Coordinates of C-alpha atoms in Angstrom, one line a residue:
Chain A
M1 CA -82.4 -64.2 -142.6
E2 CA -85.0 -66.8 -141.7
T3 CA -84.3 -70.5 -142.1
L4 CA -86.6 -73.4 -142.4
Y5 CA -86.0 -74.3 -138.7
D6 CA -86.9 -70.7 -137.6
I7 CA -90.2 -71.0 -139.6
Y8 CA -91.0 -74.3 -137.9
R9 CA -90.4 -72.8 -134.4
R10 CA -92.3 -69.6 -135.3
R11 CA -95.3 -71.7 -136.5
G12 CA -95.3 -73.6 -133.3
Y13 CA -94.0 -76.9 -134.6
S14 CA -91.6 -79.0 -132.5
R15 CA -88.0 -79.9 -133.3
R16 CA -89.2 -83.4 -133.8
D17 CA -91.5 -82.2 -136.6
F18 CA -88.6 -80.3 -138.2
L19 CA -86.4 -83.4 -138.1
K20 CA -89.2 -85.5 -139.6
S21 CA -89.4 -83.1 -142.5
A22 CA -85.6 -83.1 -142.9
L23 CA -85.7 -86.9 -143.0
L24 CA -88.5 -87.0 -145.6
L25 CA -86.8 -84.4 -147.7
S26 CA -83.5 -86.3 -147.8
T27 CA -85.4 -89.5 -148.6
A28 CA -87.3 -87.9 -151.4
L29 CA -84.1 -86.5 -152.8
G30 CA -82.5 -90.0 -152.7
L31 CA -79.7 -88.9 -150.3
S32 CA -78.1 -91.5 -148.1
S33 CA -79.1 -91.7 -144.5
S34 CA -75.5 -90.6 -143.5
M35 CA -76.2 -87.2 -145.0
L36 CA -79.2 -86.5 -142.8
T37 CA -77.1 -84.5 -140.3
D38 CA -75.8 -82.4 -143.2
V39 CA -79.4 -81.9 -144.4
V40 CA -80.5 -80.8 -141.0
R41 CA -77.6 -78.4 -140.6
A42 CA -78.3 -76.9 -144.0
L43 CA -82.0 -76.4 -143.2
E44 CA -81.0 -74.8 -139.9
T45 CA -78.6 -72.3 -141.4
K46 CA -79.3 -71.7 -145.0
P47 CA -81.7 -68.9 -145.9
K48 CA -85.1 -69.7 -147.5
P49 CA -85.0 -69.9 -151.3
V50 CA -86.2 -66.9 -153.3
V51 CA -88.5 -67.9 -156.1
I52 CA -89.8 -66.0 -159.0
W53 CA -92.7 -67.9 -160.6
L54 CA -93.7 -66.9 -164.1
E55 CA -97.0 -68.1 -165.8
F56 CA -97.4 -68.1 -169.5
Q57 CA -99.8 -70.4 -171.5
D58 CA -101.0 -72.4 -168.6
C59 CA -104.1 -73.3 -166.5
A60 CA -102.5 -72.6 -163.0
G61 CA -102.9 -76.3 -162.2
C62 CA -99.3 -76.6 -161.4
T63 CA -99.6 -73.8 -158.8
E64 CA -102.6 -75.6 -157.3
S65 CA -100.6 -78.8 -157.1
F66 CA -97.6 -76.9 -155.5
I67 CA -99.6 -75.4 -152.7
R68 CA -101.1 -78.8 -151.9
S69 CA -97.7 -80.3 -151.3
T70 CA -98.1 -81.4 -147.7
S71 CA -96.1 -84.6 -147.4
L72 CA -92.7 -82.9 -147.0
L73 CA -93.6 -79.6 -145.3
P74 CA -96.9 -78.6 -143.7
A75 CA -98.8 -76.2 -146.0
D76 CA -98.4 -73.2 -143.7
V77 CA -94.6 -73.8 -143.5
L78 CA -94.2 -74.4 -147.2
L79 CA -95.7 -71.0 -148.1
D80 CA -93.5 -69.3 -145.6
Y81 CA -90.4 -71.3 -146.5
V82 CA -90.5 -70.7 -150.2
S83 CA -90.1 -66.9 -150.6
L84 CA -92.4 -66.3 -153.5
E85 CA -91.2 -62.9 -154.6
Y86 CA -93.4 -62.9 -157.7
H87 CA -96.3 -65.2 -158.4
E88 CA -99.3 -63.8 -160.3
I89 CA -101.8 -66.0 -158.5
L90 CA -100.5 -66.1 -155.0
M91 CA -99.1 -62.6 -154.4
A92 CA -101.1 -59.8 -152.9
P93 CA -99.9 -56.9 -155.1
S94 CA -101.0 -56.4 -158.7
G95 CA -100.3 -54.2 -161.6
F96 CA -97.3 -51.7 -161.4
Y97 CA -96.4 -52.8 -157.8
A98 CA -96.2 -56.4 -158.8
E99 CA -93.9 -55.7 -161.7
E100 CA -91.8 -53.4 -159.5
S101 CA -91.4 -56.1 -156.8
K102 CA -90.3 -58.6 -159.4
R103 CA -87.7 -56.2 -160.7
E104 CA -86.4 -55.5 -157.2
A105 CA -86.2 -59.2 -156.4
M106 CA -84.3 -60.0 -159.5
E107 CA -81.8 -57.3 -158.8
K108 CA -81.4 -58.1 -155.1
H109 CA -81.0 -61.8 -155.5
R110 CA -79.2 -61.8 -158.9
G111 CA -77.6 -65.2 -159.6
K112 CA -79.3 -66.9 -156.7
Y113 CA -83.0 -66.9 -157.2
V114 CA -84.9 -69.9 -158.5
L115 CA -87.0 -69.2 -161.6
I116 CA -90.0 -71.4 -162.0
V117 CA -91.9 -71.3 -165.3
E118 CA -95.4 -72.6 -165.6
G119 CA -96.9 -72.8 -169.1
S120 CA -95.5 -72.9 -172.6
V121 CA -93.9 -70.0 -174.4
S122 CA -95.3 -68.6 -177.6
P123 CA -92.8 -66.6 -179.6
D124 CA -95.0 -66.5 -182.7
R125 CA -96.1 -63.0 -183.9
G126 CA -93.6 -61.3 -181.6
G127 CA -95.2 -63.1 -178.6
A128 CA -98.6 -61.4 -179.2
Y129 CA -100.5 -64.5 -177.9
C130 CA -99.3 -64.1 -174.3
T131 CA -98.3 -60.9 -172.8
V132 CA -98.0 -59.6 -169.2
A133 CA -97.8 -55.9 -168.4
G134 CA -97.6 -55.3 -172.2
R135 CA -94.5 -57.4 -172.7
S136 CA -94.2 -60.7 -174.6
N137 CA -93.7 -63.9 -172.7
L138 CA -90.4 -64.7 -174.4
E139 CA -89.0 -61.3 -173.5
L140 CA -90.1 -61.8 -169.8
L141 CA -88.7 -65.3 -169.7
K142 CA -85.3 -64.2 -171.1
E143 CA -85.1 -61.3 -168.7
A144 CA -85.8 -63.4 -165.7
A145 CA -83.6 -66.3 -166.8
E146 CA -80.6 -64.1 -167.1
G147 CA -80.0 -63.7 -163.4
A148 CA -81.5 -67.1 -162.2
G149 CA -79.5 -69.6 -160.3
L150 CA -81.8 -72.4 -161.3
I151 CA -84.5 -72.6 -163.9
I152 CA -87.3 -75.0 -163.4
A153 CA -90.0 -75.7 -166.0
V154 CA -93.0 -77.1 -164.0
G155 CA -95.7 -79.0 -165.8
S156 CA -96.0 -80.6 -169.2
C157 CA -96.7 -77.2 -170.9
A158 CA -93.4 -75.7 -169.7
S159 CA -91.5 -78.9 -170.1
W160 CA -92.8 -80.2 -173.5
G161 CA -95.2 -77.5 -174.8
G162 CA -98.2 -79.5 -173.4
I163 CA -101.8 -78.8 -174.4
P164 CA -101.0 -75.4 -176.1
H165 CA -98.4 -77.2 -178.2
A166 CA -101.0 -79.9 -179.2
Y167 CA -102.0 -80.1 -182.9
P168 CA -102.6 -77.7 -184.6
N169 CA -100.6 -75.5 -182.1
P170 CA -102.3 -72.2 -183.1
T171 CA -100.0 -70.1 -181.0
G172 CA -96.7 -71.8 -182.0
A173 CA -96.2 -72.9 -178.4
I174 CA -92.7 -74.2 -177.4
P175 CA -91.2 -75.6 -174.2
V176 CA -89.1 -73.4 -172.0
S177 CA -85.9 -75.4 -172.8
E178 CA -86.4 -74.5 -176.5
A179 CA -86.9 -70.8 -175.7
L180 CA -83.7 -70.8 -173.5
R181 CA -81.4 -72.8 -175.7
G182 CA -78.0 -73.1 -174.1
R183 CA -79.3 -72.8 -170.5
Q184 CA -79.9 -75.8 -168.2
V185 CA -83.6 -76.2 -167.5
V186 CA -84.9 -78.7 -165.0
N187 CA -88.1 -80.2 -166.4
I188 CA -90.7 -81.3 -163.9
P189 CA -93.4 -82.6 -166.2
G190 CA -96.9 -83.8 -165.3
C191 CA -100.4 -82.4 -165.7
P192 CA -99.9 -81.2 -163.1
P193 CA -96.6 -82.4 -161.6
I194 CA -96.5 -83.8 -158.1
G195 CA -96.3 -80.9 -155.6
D196 CA -93.8 -82.7 -153.4
V197 CA -91.5 -83.2 -156.4
M198 CA -91.4 -79.4 -157.0
V199 CA -90.7 -78.7 -153.3
S200 CA -88.0 -81.3 -153.2
V201 CA -86.2 -79.9 -156.2
I202 CA -86.3 -76.4 -154.8
A203 CA -85.2 -77.5 -151.3
G204 CA -82.5 -79.7 -152.9
Y205 CA -81.1 -76.6 -154.6
V206 CA -80.9 -74.8 -151.3
L207 CA -79.1 -77.8 -149.7
T208 CA -76.6 -78.5 -152.5
G209 CA -76.5 -75.3 -154.4
K210 CA -76.9 -77.1 -157.7
S211 CA -79.6 -78.7 -159.8
P212 CA -80.5 -82.4 -159.2
E213 CA -79.1 -85.1 -161.5
L214 CA -81.0 -85.0 -164.7
D215 CA -81.8 -87.5 -167.4
S216 CA -81.3 -86.9 -171.1
M217 CA -84.6 -85.0 -171.3
G218 CA -83.8 -82.7 -168.4
R219 CA -85.9 -84.5 -165.7
P220 CA -84.6 -85.2 -162.2
K221 CA -83.6 -88.9 -162.2
T222 CA -84.7 -89.4 -158.6
F223 CA -88.4 -88.8 -159.6
Y224 CA -88.5 -89.7 -163.2
G225 CA -86.0 -92.6 -163.3
Q226 CA -88.7 -95.2 -163.2
T227 CA -92.0 -95.8 -164.9
V228 CA -95.4 -95.7 -163.1
H229 CA -95.7 -99.4 -164.0
D230 CA -92.5 -100.3 -162.2
R231 CA -93.8 -99.2 -158.8
C232 CA -97.6 -99.7 -159.3
Y233 CA -99.3 -101.5 -156.6
R234 CA -101.5 -103.3 -159.2
R235 CA -98.4 -104.7 -160.9
P236 CA -98.8 -108.2 -159.4
F237 CA -102.2 -108.4 -161.2
Y238 CA -100.5 -107.5 -164.5
N239 CA -97.9 -110.2 -163.9
A240 CA -100.7 -112.7 -163.1
G241 CA -102.6 -111.8 -166.3
R242 CA -105.6 -110.4 -164.4
F243 CA -107.2 -107.3 -166.0
A244 CA -110.2 -105.2 -165.6
S245 CA -112.2 -105.2 -168.9
S246 CA -114.4 -102.3 -168.1
F247 CA -114.7 -99.6 -165.4
D248 CA -117.4 -101.4 -163.4
D249 CA -116.8 -105.1 -164.0
E250 CA -115.8 -107.7 -161.4
G251 CA -112.1 -107.2 -162.3
A252 CA -112.3 -103.5 -161.7
K253 CA -114.0 -104.0 -158.3
K254 CA -111.2 -106.4 -157.3
G255 CA -108.6 -103.8 -158.2
Y256 CA -107.1 -105.7 -161.2
C257 CA -104.6 -104.1 -163.6
L258 CA -106.0 -101.4 -165.8
Y259 CA -103.7 -102.2 -168.8
R260 CA -106.7 -103.3 -170.9
L261 CA -108.5 -100.1 -170.2
G262 CA -105.6 -98.1 -171.7
C263 CA -103.2 -97.6 -168.8
K264 CA -100.0 -95.9 -170.0
G265 CA -98.1 -96.7 -166.8
P266 CA -95.6 -98.9 -168.6
V267 CA -94.3 -96.0 -170.7
T268 CA -94.8 -93.1 -168.3
R269 CA -92.0 -91.9 -166.1
N270 CA -93.2 -90.3 -162.9
A271 CA -93.3 -90.9 -159.1
C272 CA -97.1 -91.1 -158.9
A273 CA -97.0 -94.7 -157.7
T274 CA -94.6 -94.0 -154.9
I275 CA -95.1 -90.4 -153.6
R276 CA -98.8 -90.2 -154.7
W277 CA -100.9 -87.1 -154.3
N278 CA -102.5 -84.9 -151.7
G279 CA -100.3 -86.0 -148.8
G280 CA -99.8 -89.5 -150.2
I281 CA -103.5 -90.3 -150.2
S282 CA -104.0 -91.6 -153.8
F283 CA -103.0 -91.4 -157.4
P284 CA -105.1 -91.9 -160.6
I285 CA -104.6 -95.7 -160.9
Q286 CA -105.5 -96.1 -157.2
S287 CA -108.8 -94.3 -157.8
G288 CA -109.6 -96.7 -160.6
H289 CA -108.6 -94.7 -163.7
P290 CA -105.8 -95.8 -166.0
C291 CA -102.7 -93.6 -166.2
F292 CA -102.8 -91.6 -169.4
G293 CA -99.2 -90.6 -169.5
C294 CA -99.5 -86.9 -168.7
S295 CA -95.9 -86.5 -167.9
E296 CA -94.6 -87.8 -171.2
P297 CA -94.1 -85.4 -174.3
D298 CA -97.1 -84.8 -176.5
F299 CA -99.4 -87.0 -174.4
W300 CA -102.4 -85.1 -175.7
D301 CA -101.6 -85.6 -179.4
R302 CA -101.0 -89.3 -178.8
G303 CA -104.7 -89.8 -178.1
M304 CA -105.5 -93.4 -177.3
I305 CA -106.5 -92.7 -173.7
Y306 CA -108.7 -95.8 -173.4
T307 CA -106.9 -98.0 -175.9
P308 CA -104.5 -100.6 -174.7
L309 CA -100.8 -99.8 -175.3
S310 CA -100.1 -102.9 -177.4
V311 CA -102.9 -102.2 -179.9
V312 CA -101.7 -100.6 -183.2
S313 CA -102.0 -96.8 -182.7
G314 CA -104.1 -95.5 -185.6
G315 CA -105.9 -98.8 -185.7
F316 CA -105.5 -102.0 -187.7
G317 CA -108.6 -104.3 -187.8
L318 CA -110.1 -107.1 -189.8
K319 CA -111.0 -104.7 -192.6
E320 CA -107.3 -103.7 -193.1
A321 CA -106.2 -107.3 -192.8
L322 CA -108.7 -108.4 -195.4
A323 CA -107.7 -105.5 -197.7
G324 CA -104.1 -106.8 -197.5
V325 CA -105.3 -110.3 -198.3
A326 CA -107.5 -109.1 -201.2
V327 CA -104.7 -107.1 -202.8
G328 CA -102.2 -110.0 -202.3
T329 CA -104.7 -112.5 -203.8
A330 CA -105.5 -110.3 -206.8
V331 CA -101.8 -109.7 -207.5
G332 CA -100.9 -113.4 -206.9
V333 CA -103.7 -114.7 -209.1
S334 CA -102.9 -112.2 -211.9
V335 CA -99.2 -113.0 -211.9
A336 CA -100.0 -116.7 -211.9
Y337 CA -102.4 -116.2 -214.8
M338 CA -99.9 -114.2 -216.8
N339 CA -97.2 -116.7 -216.2
K340 CA -99.5 -119.4 -217.5
K341 CA -100.2 -117.4 -220.6
L342 CA -96.5 -116.9 -221.2
R343 CA -95.9 -120.6 -220.9
G344 CA -98.6 -121.3 -223.5
G345 CA -101.2 -122.5 -221.0
K346 CA -99.1 -125.2 -219.5
Chain B
M1 CA -85.7 -88.8 -181.2
T2 CA -87.1 -89.5 -177.7
D3 CA -87.8 -93.0 -176.6
V4 CA -91.6 -92.4 -176.4
A5 CA -91.6 -91.0 -180.0
F6 CA -89.7 -94.1 -181.2
Y7 CA -92.2 -96.3 -179.2
D8 CA -95.1 -94.6 -180.9
F9 CA -93.5 -95.1 -184.3
V10 CA -92.9 -98.8 -183.9
R11 CA -96.4 -99.4 -182.5
G12 CA -98.0 -97.1 -185.0
P13 CA -97.0 -96.5 -188.6
L14 CA -94.3 -99.2 -188.8
L15 CA -96.6 -101.9 -187.3
R16 CA -99.5 -101.0 -189.6
F17 CA -97.2 -101.1 -192.6
A18 CA -95.6 -104.4 -191.5
L19 CA -99.1 -106.0 -190.9
F20 CA -100.3 -104.8 -194.3
V21 CA -97.2 -106.2 -196.1
F22 CA -97.6 -109.4 -194.1
F23 CA -101.2 -110.1 -195.1
L24 CA -100.6 -109.0 -198.7
G25 CA -97.4 -111.0 -199.0
I26 CA -98.7 -114.2 -197.5
A27 CA -101.9 -114.1 -199.7
Y28 CA -99.7 -113.3 -202.8
R29 CA -97.3 -116.2 -202.2
F30 CA -100.1 -118.6 -201.3
F31 CA -102.0 -118.0 -204.5
R32 CA -98.9 -118.0 -206.6
V33 CA -98.1 -121.5 -205.4
L34 CA -101.7 -122.6 -205.6
F35 CA -102.0 -121.6 -209.2
L36 CA -98.7 -123.1 -210.3
G37 CA -101.0 -125.9 -211.4
L38 CA -100.4 -129.6 -212.1
P39 CA -100.5 -131.4 -215.4
P40 CA -103.9 -133.0 -216.0
D41 CA -104.1 -136.6 -214.7
Y42 CA -106.8 -138.6 -216.3
A43 CA -106.3 -141.8 -214.3
K44 CA -109.2 -142.8 -212.1
P45 CA -108.2 -142.3 -208.4
K46 CA -107.5 -145.5 -206.6
G47 CA -108.4 -144.2 -203.2
N48 CA -110.0 -141.1 -201.7
P49 CA -107.5 -138.2 -202.3
Y50 CA -109.3 -135.5 -200.2
L51 CA -109.8 -137.7 -197.2
M52 CA -106.1 -138.7 -197.3
A53 CA -105.1 -135.0 -197.7
V54 CA -107.0 -134.1 -194.5
K55 CA -105.7 -137.2 -192.8
K56 CA -102.1 -136.4 -193.6
I57 CA -102.5 -132.8 -192.3
V58 CA -104.1 -134.0 -189.1
I59 CA -102.2 -137.2 -188.3
K60 CA -98.8 -136.4 -189.8
P61 CA -97.5 -134.2 -187.0
T62 CA -97.8 -137.2 -184.6
M63 CA -96.8 -140.0 -187.0
G64 CA -93.2 -139.9 -186.0
W65 CA -93.9 -139.9 -182.3
T66 CA -92.5 -143.3 -181.5
F67 CA -90.0 -143.6 -178.7
N68 CA -87.2 -144.7 -180.9
E69 CA -87.8 -142.1 -183.5
I70 CA -87.9 -139.3 -180.9
F71 CA -85.0 -140.3 -178.6
S72 CA -82.7 -142.4 -180.7
R73 CA -82.3 -140.5 -183.9
R74 CA -83.8 -137.0 -184.1
A75 CA -84.3 -135.9 -180.5
I76 CA -83.2 -132.3 -181.1
N77 CA -85.5 -131.9 -184.1
F78 CA -88.5 -133.4 -182.4
I79 CA -88.2 -132.1 -178.9
G80 CA -86.7 -128.8 -179.8
G81 CA -89.1 -128.3 -182.7
F82 CA -92.1 -129.1 -180.6
L83 CA -91.0 -126.9 -177.7
F84 CA -90.1 -124.0 -180.0
H85 CA -93.4 -124.1 -181.8
L86 CA -95.4 -124.5 -178.6
G87 CA -93.6 -121.5 -177.1
F88 CA -93.7 -119.3 -180.2
I89 CA -97.5 -119.8 -180.8
G90 CA -98.3 -119.5 -177.1
L91 CA -96.4 -116.3 -176.8
T92 CA -97.5 -114.8 -180.0
F93 CA -101.2 -115.1 -179.3
F94 CA -101.7 -115.4 -175.5
V95 CA -99.4 -113.0 -173.8
P96 CA -101.8 -110.3 -172.5
A97 CA -100.3 -107.5 -174.6
H98 CA -100.2 -109.6 -177.7
A99 CA -103.7 -111.0 -177.1
L100 CA -105.1 -107.5 -177.1
L101 CA -103.4 -106.8 -180.4
W102 CA -104.9 -109.9 -182.0
K103 CA -108.3 -109.0 -180.6
E104 CA -108.0 -105.6 -182.3
I105 CA -107.1 -107.3 -185.6
T106 CA -109.6 -110.2 -185.6
G107 CA -112.3 -108.9 -183.3
I108 CA -112.2 -112.2 -181.3
P109 CA -111.2 -112.0 -177.6
F110 CA -108.2 -114.2 -176.9
P111 CA -107.5 -115.8 -173.5
V112 CA -104.4 -114.5 -171.7
L113 CA -101.6 -116.4 -169.9
P114 CA -100.2 -115.5 -166.5
N115 CA -96.6 -114.3 -166.5
I116 CA -95.2 -117.4 -165.1
V117 CA -96.6 -119.5 -168.0
S118 CA -95.3 -117.0 -170.6
D119 CA -91.9 -117.1 -168.9
I120 CA -91.7 -120.9 -169.1
L121 CA -92.8 -120.8 -172.7
A122 CA -90.3 -118.1 -173.5
Y123 CA -87.4 -120.0 -171.9
A124 CA -88.5 -123.2 -173.6
A125 CA -88.7 -121.4 -177.0
L126 CA -85.4 -119.6 -176.6
G127 CA -83.5 -122.6 -175.3
S128 CA -84.8 -124.9 -178.1
L129 CA -84.2 -122.2 -180.7
I130 CA -80.5 -122.1 -179.7
A131 CA -80.3 -125.9 -179.7
L132 CA -81.9 -126.1 -183.1
T133 CA -79.7 -123.4 -184.5
M134 CA -76.5 -125.2 -183.2
H135 CA -77.9 -128.4 -184.6
R136 CA -78.3 -126.8 -188.0
A137 CA -74.7 -125.4 -187.9
L138 CA -73.1 -128.7 -186.8
N139 CA -75.1 -131.4 -188.4
P140 CA -73.4 -132.1 -191.8
V141 CA -76.7 -132.7 -193.7
L142 CA -78.6 -129.8 -192.2
K143 CA -75.6 -127.6 -192.7
L144 CA -76.0 -128.1 -196.5
L145 CA -79.7 -127.2 -196.3
T146 CA -79.2 -124.1 -194.2
G147 CA -78.7 -120.7 -195.7
K148 CA -78.4 -117.1 -194.5
D149 CA -82.2 -116.9 -194.4
E150 CA -82.5 -119.5 -191.6
Y151 CA -79.7 -118.0 -189.5
F152 CA -81.1 -114.5 -189.9
A153 CA -84.7 -115.6 -189.0
N154 CA -83.5 -117.6 -186.0
F155 CA -81.4 -114.7 -184.8
L156 CA -84.3 -112.3 -185.2
I157 CA -86.7 -114.6 -183.3
A158 CA -84.2 -115.2 -180.6
M159 CA -83.7 -111.5 -180.1
I160 CA -87.4 -110.9 -179.9
L161 CA -87.8 -113.6 -177.3
F162 CA -84.8 -112.3 -175.3
T163 CA -85.9 -108.6 -175.3
G164 CA -89.4 -109.7 -174.5
L165 CA -88.2 -111.7 -171.5
L166 CA -85.9 -108.8 -170.4
A167 CA -88.9 -106.4 -170.7
T168 CA -91.0 -108.6 -168.5
R169 CA -88.3 -109.1 -166.0
W170 CA -87.2 -105.4 -166.0
A171 CA -86.4 -104.4 -162.5
G172 CA -87.0 -100.7 -163.1
G173 CA -85.1 -97.9 -164.7
G174 CA -85.2 -95.4 -167.5
S175 CA -84.1 -97.7 -170.4
Y176 CA -87.3 -99.8 -170.1
I177 CA -89.1 -97.9 -172.9
W178 CA -86.1 -98.3 -175.3
L179 CA -86.0 -102.0 -174.5
L180 CA -89.8 -102.4 -175.0
S181 CA -89.5 -100.4 -178.3
L182 CA -86.6 -102.6 -179.4
H183 CA -88.7 -105.7 -178.8
M184 CA -91.5 -104.3 -180.8
F185 CA -89.2 -102.9 -183.5
L186 CA -87.7 -106.4 -184.0
A187 CA -91.2 -107.9 -184.0
D188 CA -92.2 -105.4 -186.8
L189 CA -89.1 -106.6 -188.8
L190 CA -90.1 -110.2 -188.3
I191 CA -93.7 -109.5 -189.5
L192 CA -92.3 -107.8 -192.5
Y193 CA -89.7 -110.6 -193.1
I194 CA -92.1 -113.6 -192.9
P195 CA -93.6 -113.3 -196.4
F196 CA -90.1 -113.0 -197.9
S197 CA -88.6 -116.0 -196.1
R198 CA -89.1 -119.7 -195.3
L199 CA -90.9 -118.6 -192.2
S200 CA -94.0 -118.5 -194.4
H201 CA -94.0 -122.3 -194.0
F202 CA -96.9 -121.9 -191.6
V203 CA -99.0 -121.5 -194.7
Y204 CA -97.2 -123.8 -197.1
Y205 CA -97.0 -126.6 -194.6
F206 CA -100.7 -127.3 -195.0
L207 CA -100.5 -126.9 -198.7
S208 CA -97.6 -129.2 -199.3
V209 CA -98.5 -131.8 -196.7
G210 CA -102.1 -131.8 -198.0
F211 CA -100.8 -132.3 -201.5
M212 CA -98.7 -135.3 -200.4
G213 CA -101.8 -136.9 -198.8
W214 CA -103.9 -136.1 -201.8
N215 CA -101.3 -137.7 -204.1
A216 CA -101.1 -140.8 -201.9
G217 CA -104.9 -141.0 -201.9
K218 CA -105.1 -140.7 -205.6
R219 CA -102.6 -143.5 -206.0
G220 CA -104.2 -145.6 -203.4
V221 CA -101.0 -146.0 -201.3
S222 CA -100.4 -145.3 -197.6
F223 CA -98.1 -142.6 -196.3

């Protein structure tokens, strides 16, 4: 039974490195500093989490993001720590052996394993649009969910239906929570979600034995409790009324707020502005691109990527305003004329 | 309904509908009043009616601005009314988010205010609106002239100002989108309500004051 501490030592890291990770982990999970000793003890004694990772209608971007989570745990430690018993992209076996190892893992760790689902589910036409080993995705999901201790939907596709769910939704894609009604599903939306958030939720389950505190839409409050705008480093420019008007104007070069270029930060809940990506290097707004709200439901169907938030979605310009004025004028003049007629021209 | 879905609804179909009703309603009411018509007056004008109409519109707002008039008799009306209108117009057109909306409608870029100026305008408008409403409720003459329409309009505008201020000052947290949506929803209601209420005075004001000046010019009297 290997623990996180054992993996650190085996990989040649010092105890100091291990304690740093424990501190980062407890900070990321929003635990109080007094709980640090409990976190360290748990990471020293509790066995590494067993994870079964299913992929349905997805692009594997969430997996890419997951394996690049390097802020909390070094990459080599992470892939040792999370015992990925089944992951179609990352595992070595394939075909019959892969399916067999999944079945064995589900039986051996029944009630304890973490089920991670990437991609949306498509129950239409008996699940014909997405099958693995000849079985429909809905069937595979229900089978794996039955013995799972924690179910996590990673990415916007698994959480909300995502791009497969976008109009006209040809495959009838639905989110995992809809396919597993009655079961608690932790949604970690984003396209892709932040790797460190995924790792924190898994590690948090190992530490506490339960799911994190969730909001009304099933997202961990610690990471999705605030909007990107709330913690954006460009927020002072928003407050001062300084905006970039194009991607290469003087304002953009000075790092002004990107609201005018369509930033969706004010209505997007995610931890991008605080945790950032690729070991805390950057996030979209920092690289000069407005947030387009990938972690909110139906972000693709909402369009308007480069339209400011306050503008009427669907458009309302001078033409529409004049059309309203023209109709009002015509009706007003007609009614006035008819009244005059009724009064005998007086 | 999720908060983002509600947000999309208030800034999409509802806002489009409200704006269309607003432009249609204002034009309708304007022309209905304009074509009410006057009985023909064959008397030769004693002055210049059109010049007096313009003069009345331009000069009238400052005509009562004498120290005694402002501070001795109608201080709340003058100061409160001025501050409220200044704040309301400033906030409606020059808060960045609103300015972008007006640019979309008119095609003309609007200058934007920094937050600190918007905040001062919002506090001024909200404070004076409360003072003006209390004045309406307590002053015996104004009380007789005030109906449900005024109280409803004042309440609606006060709520828009309050939720707008709260949204700007929001210190973080999940309810922000609901609050922002509430602010926009109330603004949609106000846009819808304007053509049906005395808030449409922003159009009639020029019509009625212009007419008073025109009449004075025709009779050759001062106003």
